[in-house]
PDB file of C-alpha atoms in Angstrom:
ATOM      1  CA  ASP A   1       1.257   8.762 -19.041  1.00 54.00           C
ATOM      2  CA  THR A   2       3.155   5.655 -18.059  1.00 74.00           C
ATOM      3  CA  GLY A   3       2.090   5.521 -14.435  1.00 93.00           C
ATOM      4  CA  VAL A   4       3.889   6.251 -11.180  1.00 96.00           C
ATOM      5  CA  SER A   5       7.645   6.365 -11.456  1.00 96.00           C
ATOM      6  CA  GLN A   6      10.145   6.045  -8.589  1.00 97.00           C
ATOM      7  CA  ASN A   7      13.880   6.378  -8.518  1.00 97.00           C
ATOM      8  CA  PRO A   8      16.318   5.129  -7.677  1.00 97.00           C
ATOM      9  CA  ARG A   9      14.958   1.585  -7.627  1.00 96.00           C
ATOM     10  CA  HIS A  10      17.751   0.454  -5.340  1.00 97.00           C
ATOM     11  CA  LYS A  11      19.984   2.364  -2.952  1.00 98.00           C
ATOM     12  CA  ILE A  12      22.733   0.965  -0.772  1.00 98.00           C
ATOM     13  CA  THR A  13      24.224   3.378   1.717  1.00 98.00           C
ATOM     14  CA  LYS A  14      26.304   3.427   4.857  1.00 97.00           C
ATOM     15  CA  ARG A  15      24.835   4.223   8.240  1.00 97.00           C
ATOM     16  CA  GLY A  16      24.804   7.950   8.870  1.00 97.00           C
ATOM     17  CA  GLN A  17      24.514   9.004   5.231  1.00 98.00           C
ATOM     18  CA  ASN A  18      21.551  10.930   3.798  1.00 98.00           C
ATOM     19  CA  VAL A  19      19.400   9.518   1.014  1.00 98.00           C
ATOM     20  CA  THR A  20      16.687  11.015  -1.184  1.00 98.00           C
ATOM     21  CA  PHE A  21      13.999   9.242  -3.171  1.00 98.00           C
ATOM     22  CA  ARG A  22      11.930  10.770  -5.932  1.00 98.00           C
ATOM     23  CA  CYS A  23       8.382   9.971  -7.027  1.00 98.00           C
ATOM     24  CA  ASP A  24       6.667  11.150 -10.196  1.00 97.00           C
ATOM     25  CA  PRO A  25       2.929  10.486  -9.852  1.00 97.00           C
ATOM     26  CA  ILE A  26       0.270  10.159 -12.524  1.00 95.00           C
ATOM     27  CA  SER A  27      -0.077  13.753 -13.683  1.00 91.00           C
ATOM     28  CA  GLU A  28      -3.838  14.146 -13.128  1.00 90.00           C
ATOM     29  CA  HIS A  29      -3.698  12.815  -9.563  1.00 93.00           C
ATOM     30  CA  ASN A  30      -3.860  15.336  -6.732  1.00 92.00           C
ATOM     31  CA  ARG A  31      -3.106  12.915  -3.878  1.00 95.00           C
ATOM     32  CA  LEU A  32       0.354  11.447  -3.331  1.00 96.00           C
ATOM     33  CA  TYR A  33       1.308   8.948  -0.626  1.00 97.00           C
ATOM     34  CA  TRP A  34       4.541   7.552   0.773  1.00 97.00           C
ATOM     35  CA  TYR A  35       4.574   4.168   2.511  1.00 97.00           C
ATOM     36  CA  ARG A  36       7.319   1.985   3.944  1.00 97.00           C
ATOM     37  CA  GLN A  37       7.182  -1.789   3.629  1.00 96.00           C
ATOM     38  CA  THR A  38       9.299  -4.562   5.085  1.00 94.00           C
ATOM     39  CA  LEU A  39       9.330  -8.113   3.776  1.00 88.00           C
ATOM     40  CA  GLY A  40       5.964  -9.862   3.986  1.00 85.00           C
ATOM     41  CA  GLN A  41       4.251  -6.964   5.768  1.00 91.00           C
ATOM     42  CA  GLY A  42       1.640  -4.494   4.628  1.00 95.00           C
ATOM     43  CA  PRO A  43       2.598  -0.953   3.620  1.00 96.00           C
ATOM     44  CA  GLU A  44       3.058   1.345   6.622  1.00 95.00           C
ATOM     45  CA  PHE A  45       1.780   4.887   6.128  1.00 95.00           C
ATOM     46  CA  LEU A  46       4.457   7.609   6.233  1.00 96.00           C
ATOM     47  CA  THR A  47       2.888  10.774   4.841  1.00 96.00           C
ATOM     48  CA  TYR A  48       0.564  12.102   2.178  1.00 95.00           C
ATOM     49  CA  PHE A  49      -0.056  15.228   0.139  1.00 95.00           C
ATOM     50  CA  GLN A  50      -2.999  16.854  -1.513  1.00 93.00           C
ATOM     51  CA  ASN A  51      -1.485  18.901  -4.304  1.00 93.00           C
ATOM     52  CA  GLU A  52       1.468  20.653  -2.628  1.00 93.00           C
ATOM     53  CA  ALA A  53       0.062  20.547   0.919  1.00 93.00           C
ATOM     54  CA  GLN A  54       1.355  17.871   3.296  1.00 93.00           C
ATOM     55  CA  LEU A  55      -1.773  16.709   5.104  1.00 93.00           C
ATOM     56  CA  GLU A  56      -0.345  14.292   7.651  1.00 92.00           C
ATOM     57  CA  LYS A  57       2.917  12.735   8.718  1.00 93.00           C
ATOM     58  CA  SER A  58       2.973   9.510  10.699  1.00 92.00           C
ATOM     59  CA  ARG A  59       3.735   9.961  14.384  1.00 87.00           C
ATOM     60  CA  LEU A  60       6.028   6.938  14.067  1.00 78.00           C
ATOM     61  CA  LEU A  61       8.337   8.912  11.812  1.00 79.00           C
ATOM     62  CA  SER A  62      11.319  10.554  13.391  1.00 85.00           C
ATOM     63  CA  ASP A  63      12.474  14.041  12.486  1.00 91.00           C
ATOM     64  CA  ARG A  64      15.104  12.433  10.249  1.00 95.00           C
ATOM     65  CA  PHE A  65      12.388  11.884   7.643  1.00 95.00           C
ATOM     66  CA  SER A  66      11.089  14.747   5.521  1.00 95.00           C
ATOM     67  CA  ALA A  67       8.992  14.881   2.393  1.00 96.00           C
ATOM     68  CA  GLU A  68       8.101  17.611  -0.053  1.00 96.00           C
ATOM     69  CA  ARG A  69       5.879  18.021  -3.058  1.00 96.00           C
ATOM     70  CA  PRO A  70       6.736  21.386  -4.579  1.00 91.00           C
ATOM     71  CA  LYS A  71       4.187  22.708  -7.077  1.00 87.00           C
ATOM     72  CA  GLY A  72       2.022  19.660  -6.472  1.00 86.00           C
ATOM     73  CA  SER A  73       3.823  17.516  -9.012  1.00 91.00           C
ATOM     74  CA  PHE A  74       6.744  15.204  -8.153  1.00 96.00           C
ATOM     75  CA  SER A  75       7.649  14.442  -4.535  1.00 98.00           C
ATOM     76  CA  THR A  76      10.872  13.712  -2.675  1.00 98.00           C
ATOM     77  CA  LEU A  77      11.401  11.730   0.511  1.00 97.00           C
ATOM     78  CA  GLU A  78      14.658  12.418   2.341  1.00 97.00           C
ATOM     79  CA  ILE A  79      16.089  10.357   5.165  1.00 97.00           C
ATOM     80  CA  GLN A  80      18.893  11.997   7.093  1.00 97.00           C
ATOM     81  CA  ARG A  81      21.532  10.134   9.130  1.00 96.00           C
ATOM     82  CA  THR A  82      20.266   6.749   8.008  1.00 97.00           C
ATOM     83  CA  GLU A  83      20.115   3.850  10.459  1.00 96.00           C
ATOM     84  CA  GLN A  84      20.042   0.119   9.764  1.00 96.00           C
ATOM     85  CA  GLY A  85      16.397   0.058  10.835  1.00 94.00           C
ATOM     86  CA  ASP A  86      15.568   2.315   7.889  1.00 96.00           C
ATOM     87  CA  SER A  87      16.259  -0.558   5.495  1.00 97.00           C
ATOM     88  CA  ALA A  88      12.979  -1.216   3.703  1.00 97.00           C
ATOM     89  CA  MET A  89      11.049  -0.719   0.476  1.00 97.00           C
ATOM     90  CA  TYR A  90       9.743   2.831   0.133  1.00 98.00           C
ATOM     91  CA  LEU A  91       6.568   2.953  -1.939  1.00 98.00           C
ATOM     92  CA  CYS A  92       4.950   5.945  -3.575  1.00 98.00           C
ATOM     93  CA  ALA A  93       1.353   5.975  -4.777  1.00 97.00           C
ATOM     94  CA  SER A  94      -0.999   8.533  -6.289  1.00 96.00           C
ATOM     95  CA  SER A  95      -4.752   8.873  -6.589  1.00 95.00           C
ATOM     96  CA  PHE A  96      -7.597  11.258  -7.172  1.00 91.00           C
ATOM     97  CA  LEU A  97      -8.953  13.052  -4.109  1.00 84.00           C
ATOM     98  CA  GLY A  98     -11.568  11.034  -2.270  1.00 81.00           C
ATOM     99  CA  THR A  99     -10.760   7.619  -3.662  1.00 87.00           C
ATOM    100  CA  GLY A 100      -8.867   4.768  -2.083  1.00 88.00           C
ATOM    101  CA  GLU A 101      -7.801   3.507  -5.496  1.00 94.00           C
ATOM    102  CA  LEU A 102      -4.056   3.969  -5.370  1.00 96.00           C
ATOM    103  CA  PHE A 103      -1.629   3.511  -8.226  1.00 97.00           C
ATOM    104  CA  PHE A 104       1.774   2.471  -6.971  1.00 97.00           C
ATOM    105  CA  GLY A 105       5.253   2.834  -8.328  1.00 96.00           C
ATOM    106  CA  GLU A 106       7.638  -0.102  -8.267  1.00 94.00           C
ATOM    107  CA  GLY A 107       9.241   1.159  -5.077  1.00 96.00           C
ATOM    108  CA  SER A 108      12.711   2.201  -3.972  1.00 97.00           C
ATOM    109  CA  ARG A 109      14.575  -0.409  -1.966  1.00 97.00           C
ATOM    110  CA  LEU A 110      16.939   1.001   0.664  1.00 98.00           C
ATOM    111  CA  THR A 111      19.701  -1.028   2.272  1.00 98.00           C
ATOM    112  CA  VAL A 112      21.643   0.611   5.084  1.00 98.00           C
ATOM    113  CA  LEU A 113      24.933  -1.116   5.909  1.00 96.00           C
TER     114      LEU A 113
ATOM    115  CA  THR B   1      -2.850  -0.337  16.924  1.00 55.00           C
ATOM    116  CA  GLN B   2      -3.683  -1.996  13.593  1.00 63.00           C
ATOM    117  CA  LEU B   3      -6.954  -0.552  12.279  1.00 88.00           C
ATOM    118  CA  LEU B   4      -7.277  -3.292   9.668  1.00 95.00           C
ATOM    119  CA  GLU B   5      -6.625  -6.928  10.579  1.00 96.00           C
ATOM    120  CA  GLN B   6      -6.224  -9.720   8.048  1.00 97.00           C
ATOM    121  CA  SER B   7      -6.424 -13.463   8.446  1.00 96.00           C
ATOM    122  CA  PRO B   8      -4.867 -15.821   7.894  1.00 97.00           C
ATOM    123  CA  GLN B   9      -1.384 -14.321   7.807  1.00 96.00           C
ATOM    124  CA  PHE B  10      -0.042 -17.172   5.658  1.00 97.00           C
ATOM    125  CA  LEU B  11      -1.838 -19.672   3.449  1.00 97.00           C
ATOM    126  CA  SER B  12      -0.337 -22.508   1.422  1.00 97.00           C
ATOM    127  CA  ILE B  13      -2.701 -24.576  -0.697  1.00 97.00           C
ATOM    128  CA  GLN B  14      -2.712 -26.976  -3.631  1.00 97.00           C
ATOM    129  CA  GLU B  15      -3.695 -25.868  -7.106  1.00 97.00           C
ATOM    130  CA  GLY B  16      -7.439 -26.240  -7.639  1.00 97.00           C
ATOM    131  CA  GLU B  17      -8.455 -25.658  -4.026  1.00 97.00           C
ATOM    132  CA  ASN B  18     -10.741 -22.861  -2.870  1.00 98.00           C
ATOM    133  CA  LEU B  19      -9.813 -20.333  -0.206  1.00 97.00           C
ATOM    134  CA  THR B  20     -11.117 -17.303   1.651  1.00 98.00           C
ATOM    135  CA  VAL B  21      -9.153 -14.503   3.268  1.00 98.00           C
ATOM    136  CA  TYR B  22     -10.614 -11.966   5.648  1.00 98.00           C
ATOM    137  CA  CYS B  23     -10.177  -8.292   6.434  1.00 97.00           C
ATOM    138  CA  ASN B  24     -11.676  -6.988   9.676  1.00 96.00           C
ATOM    139  CA  SER B  25     -11.903  -3.736  11.569  1.00 95.00           C
ATOM    140  CA  SER B  26     -13.789  -2.153  14.428  1.00 94.00           C
ATOM    141  CA  SER B  27     -14.100   1.004  12.339  1.00 93.00           C
ATOM    142  CA  VAL B  28     -16.526   1.841   9.549  1.00 94.00           C
ATOM    143  CA  PHE B  29     -14.996   2.543   6.150  1.00 94.00           C
ATOM    144  CA  SER B  30     -16.481   4.493   3.260  1.00 93.00           C
ATOM    145  CA  SER B  31     -14.684   2.109   0.915  1.00 93.00           C
ATOM    146  CA  LEU B  32     -12.372  -0.877   1.060  1.00 95.00           C
ATOM    147  CA  GLN B  33      -9.892  -1.967  -1.573  1.00 96.00           C
ATOM    148  CA  TRP B  34      -8.091  -5.239  -2.253  1.00 98.00           C
ATOM    149  CA  TYR B  35      -4.619  -5.262  -3.782  1.00 98.00           C
ATOM    150  CA  ARG B  36      -2.250  -8.030  -4.855  1.00 97.00           C
ATOM    151  CA  GLN B  37       1.486  -7.597  -4.618  1.00 96.00           C
ATOM    152  CA  GLU B  38       4.237  -9.727  -6.125  1.00 93.00           C
ATOM    153  CA  PRO B  39       7.816  -9.724  -4.792  1.00 89.00           C
ATOM    154  CA  GLY B  40       9.801  -6.630  -5.734  1.00 88.00           C
ATOM    155  CA  GLU B  41       6.804  -4.771  -7.142  1.00 91.00           C
ATOM    156  CA  GLY B  42       4.241  -2.294  -5.900  1.00 94.00           C
ATOM    157  CA  PRO B  43       0.708  -3.419  -4.997  1.00 96.00           C
ATOM    158  CA  VAL B  44      -1.810  -3.585  -7.845  1.00 96.00           C
ATOM    159  CA  LEU B  45      -5.455  -2.701  -7.269  1.00 96.00           C
ATOM    160  CA  LEU B  46      -7.919  -5.583  -7.741  1.00 97.00           C
ATOM    161  CA  VAL B  47     -11.244  -4.108  -6.643  1.00 96.00           C
ATOM    162  CA  THR B  48     -13.030  -1.411  -4.659  1.00 95.00           C
ATOM    163  CA  VAL B  49     -16.190  -2.032  -2.618  1.00 95.00           C
ATOM    164  CA  VAL B  50     -18.258   0.879  -1.348  1.00 94.00           C
ATOM    165  CA  THR B  51     -21.758  -0.351  -0.455  1.00 94.00           C
ATOM    166  CA  GLY B  52     -22.540  -2.497   2.593  1.00 94.00           C
ATOM    167  CA  GLY B  53     -23.323  -6.049   1.466  1.00 95.00           C
ATOM    168  CA  GLU B  54     -21.845  -5.466  -1.977  1.00 96.00           C
ATOM    169  CA  VAL B  55     -20.459  -8.476  -3.857  1.00 97.00           C
ATOM    170  CA  LYS B  56     -18.077  -8.085  -6.793  1.00 97.00           C
ATOM    171  CA  LYS B  57     -16.623 -10.796  -9.000  1.00 97.00           C
ATOM    172  CA  LEU B  58     -13.392 -10.698 -10.952  1.00 95.00           C
ATOM    173  CA  LYS B  59     -13.043 -13.985 -12.839  1.00 96.00           C
ATOM    174  CA  ARG B  60     -12.344 -16.571 -10.087  1.00 97.00           C
ATOM    175  CA  LEU B  61     -12.162 -13.944  -7.327  1.00 97.00           C
ATOM    176  CA  THR B  62     -15.243 -12.904  -5.341  1.00 98.00           C
ATOM    177  CA  PHE B  63     -15.117  -9.908  -3.024  1.00 98.00           C
ATOM    178  CA  GLN B  64     -17.708  -9.050  -0.395  1.00 97.00           C
ATOM    179  CA  PHE B  65     -18.134  -5.955   1.767  1.00 97.00           C
ATOM    180  CA  GLY B  66     -19.804  -6.504   5.142  1.00 96.00           C
ATOM    181  CA  ASP B  67     -23.239  -5.032   5.778  1.00 95.00           C
ATOM    182  CA  ALA B  68     -21.831  -2.673   8.418  1.00 95.00           C
ATOM    183  CA  ARG B  69     -18.890  -1.704   6.174  1.00 95.00           C
ATOM    184  CA  LYS B  70     -16.371  -2.884   8.800  1.00 95.00           C
ATOM    185  CA  ASP B  71     -15.121  -6.039   7.121  1.00 96.00           C
ATOM    186  CA  SER B  72     -14.542  -7.701   3.796  1.00 97.00           C
ATOM    187  CA  SER B  73     -13.668 -11.090   2.372  1.00 97.00           C
ATOM    188  CA  LEU B  74     -11.911 -12.361  -0.722  1.00 98.00           C
ATOM    189  CA  HIS B  75     -12.788 -15.826  -2.009  1.00 98.00           C
ATOM    190  CA  ILE B  76     -10.716 -17.518  -4.703  1.00 98.00           C
ATOM    191  CA  THR B  77     -12.177 -20.491  -6.551  1.00 98.00           C
ATOM    192  CA  ALA B  78      -9.910 -23.150  -8.048  1.00 98.00           C
ATOM    193  CA  ALA B  79      -6.680 -21.400  -7.132  1.00 97.00           C
ATOM    194  CA  GLN B  80      -3.884 -21.294  -9.708  1.00 97.00           C
ATOM    195  CA  PRO B  81      -0.115 -20.859  -9.164  1.00 96.00           C
ATOM    196  CA  GLY B  82      -0.468 -17.415 -10.755  1.00 95.00           C
ATOM    197  CA  ASP B  83      -2.615 -16.385  -7.781  1.00 97.00           C
ATOM    198  CA  THR B  84       0.449 -16.580  -5.534  1.00 97.00           C
ATOM    199  CA  GLY B  85       1.227 -13.264  -3.879  1.00 96.00           C
ATOM    200  CA  LEU B  86       0.560 -10.943  -0.966  1.00 97.00           C
ATOM    201  CA  TYR B  87      -3.096  -9.931  -0.714  1.00 98.00           C
ATOM    202  CA  LEU B  88      -3.658  -6.600   0.978  1.00 98.00           C
ATOM    203  CA  CYS B  89      -6.854  -4.946   2.064  1.00 97.00           C
ATOM    204  CA  ALA B  90      -6.909  -1.166   2.421  1.00 96.00           C
ATOM    205  CA  GLY B  91      -9.521   1.295   3.521  1.00 94.00           C
ATOM    206  CA  LEU B  92     -10.608   4.887   3.432  1.00 91.00           C
ATOM    207  CA  LYS B  93     -12.665   6.016   6.436  1.00 89.00           C
ATOM    208  CA  THR B  94     -13.813   9.185   4.730  1.00 87.00           C
ATOM    209  CA  SER B  95     -13.023  10.686   1.354  1.00 80.00           C
ATOM    210  CA  TYR B  96     -10.820  13.281   3.092  1.00 83.00           C
ATOM    211  CA  ASP B  97      -8.800  10.712   5.044  1.00 89.00           C
ATOM    212  CA  LYS B  98      -5.677   8.739   4.183  1.00 92.00           C
ATOM    213  CA  VAL B  99      -5.650   5.180   2.870  1.00 94.00           C
ATOM    214  CA  ILE B 100      -4.451   2.622   5.404  1.00 95.00           C
ATOM    215  CA  PHE B 101      -3.430  -0.968   4.780  1.00 96.00           C
ATOM    216  CA  GLY B 102      -3.811  -4.228   6.612  1.00 96.00           C
ATOM    217  CA  PRO B 103      -0.805  -6.485   7.288  1.00 96.00           C
ATOM    218  CA  GLY B 104      -1.579  -8.759   4.339  1.00 97.00           C
ATOM    219  CA  THR B 105      -2.179 -12.446   3.650  1.00 97.00           C
ATOM    220  CA  SER B 106       0.674 -14.239   1.933  1.00 97.00           C
ATOM    221  CA  LEU B 107      -0.763 -16.874  -0.416  1.00 97.00           C
ATOM    222  CA  SER B 108       1.237 -19.671  -1.978  1.00 97.00           C
ATOM    223  CA  VAL B 109      -0.467 -21.951  -4.516  1.00 97.00           C
ATOM    224  CA  ILE B 110       1.485 -25.141  -5.107  1.00 97.00           C
ATOM    225  CA  PRO B 111       1.213 -26.772  -8.558  1.00 95.00           C
TER     226      PRO B 111
END
């Protein structure tokens, strides 16, 4: 296993378009997290899964954001009707249940024009 | 409301100096982690501390977990330019909870 994989690494889109990011976690890990990060700031929690179940979604997230983890393997994060304020790095991480030791992907950078 | 606070926010020092960065909370955590992140990459785990008062060393880095498990510190001895990066603390309140991050300390070590 080569670790957590995210794609695309970079996405430039126009305001109002939809975008989807994919995350392939480490295969043995049952927890999967999505975070958003802007320059020089810490990762902001978006949502997380235990296997295929979505356990929590940040109250700061609008209904334009949705995430899935079908079959408890890879996950997708979709942003509908993108806004310029959505421009950020979107990070995916995976872990075993009960540990705070996260393994991150390299992130997907979104630029909304 | 930020559950984890970090200080200082920015730190610029000369190569060879020592430094300490802090991670504080009003909440008790079952474990705290420290990560380092370089530009354009995801954070990389440095250490986990789980026992109040625990001290862990990783080469020139020393990590301490507070007795009450509400705070932690990271001390770097004889900083090197390769130590430059964003240092993040993160915590897990219970094993069933989510991992949350502090805002980070941006360290720059000048040769």
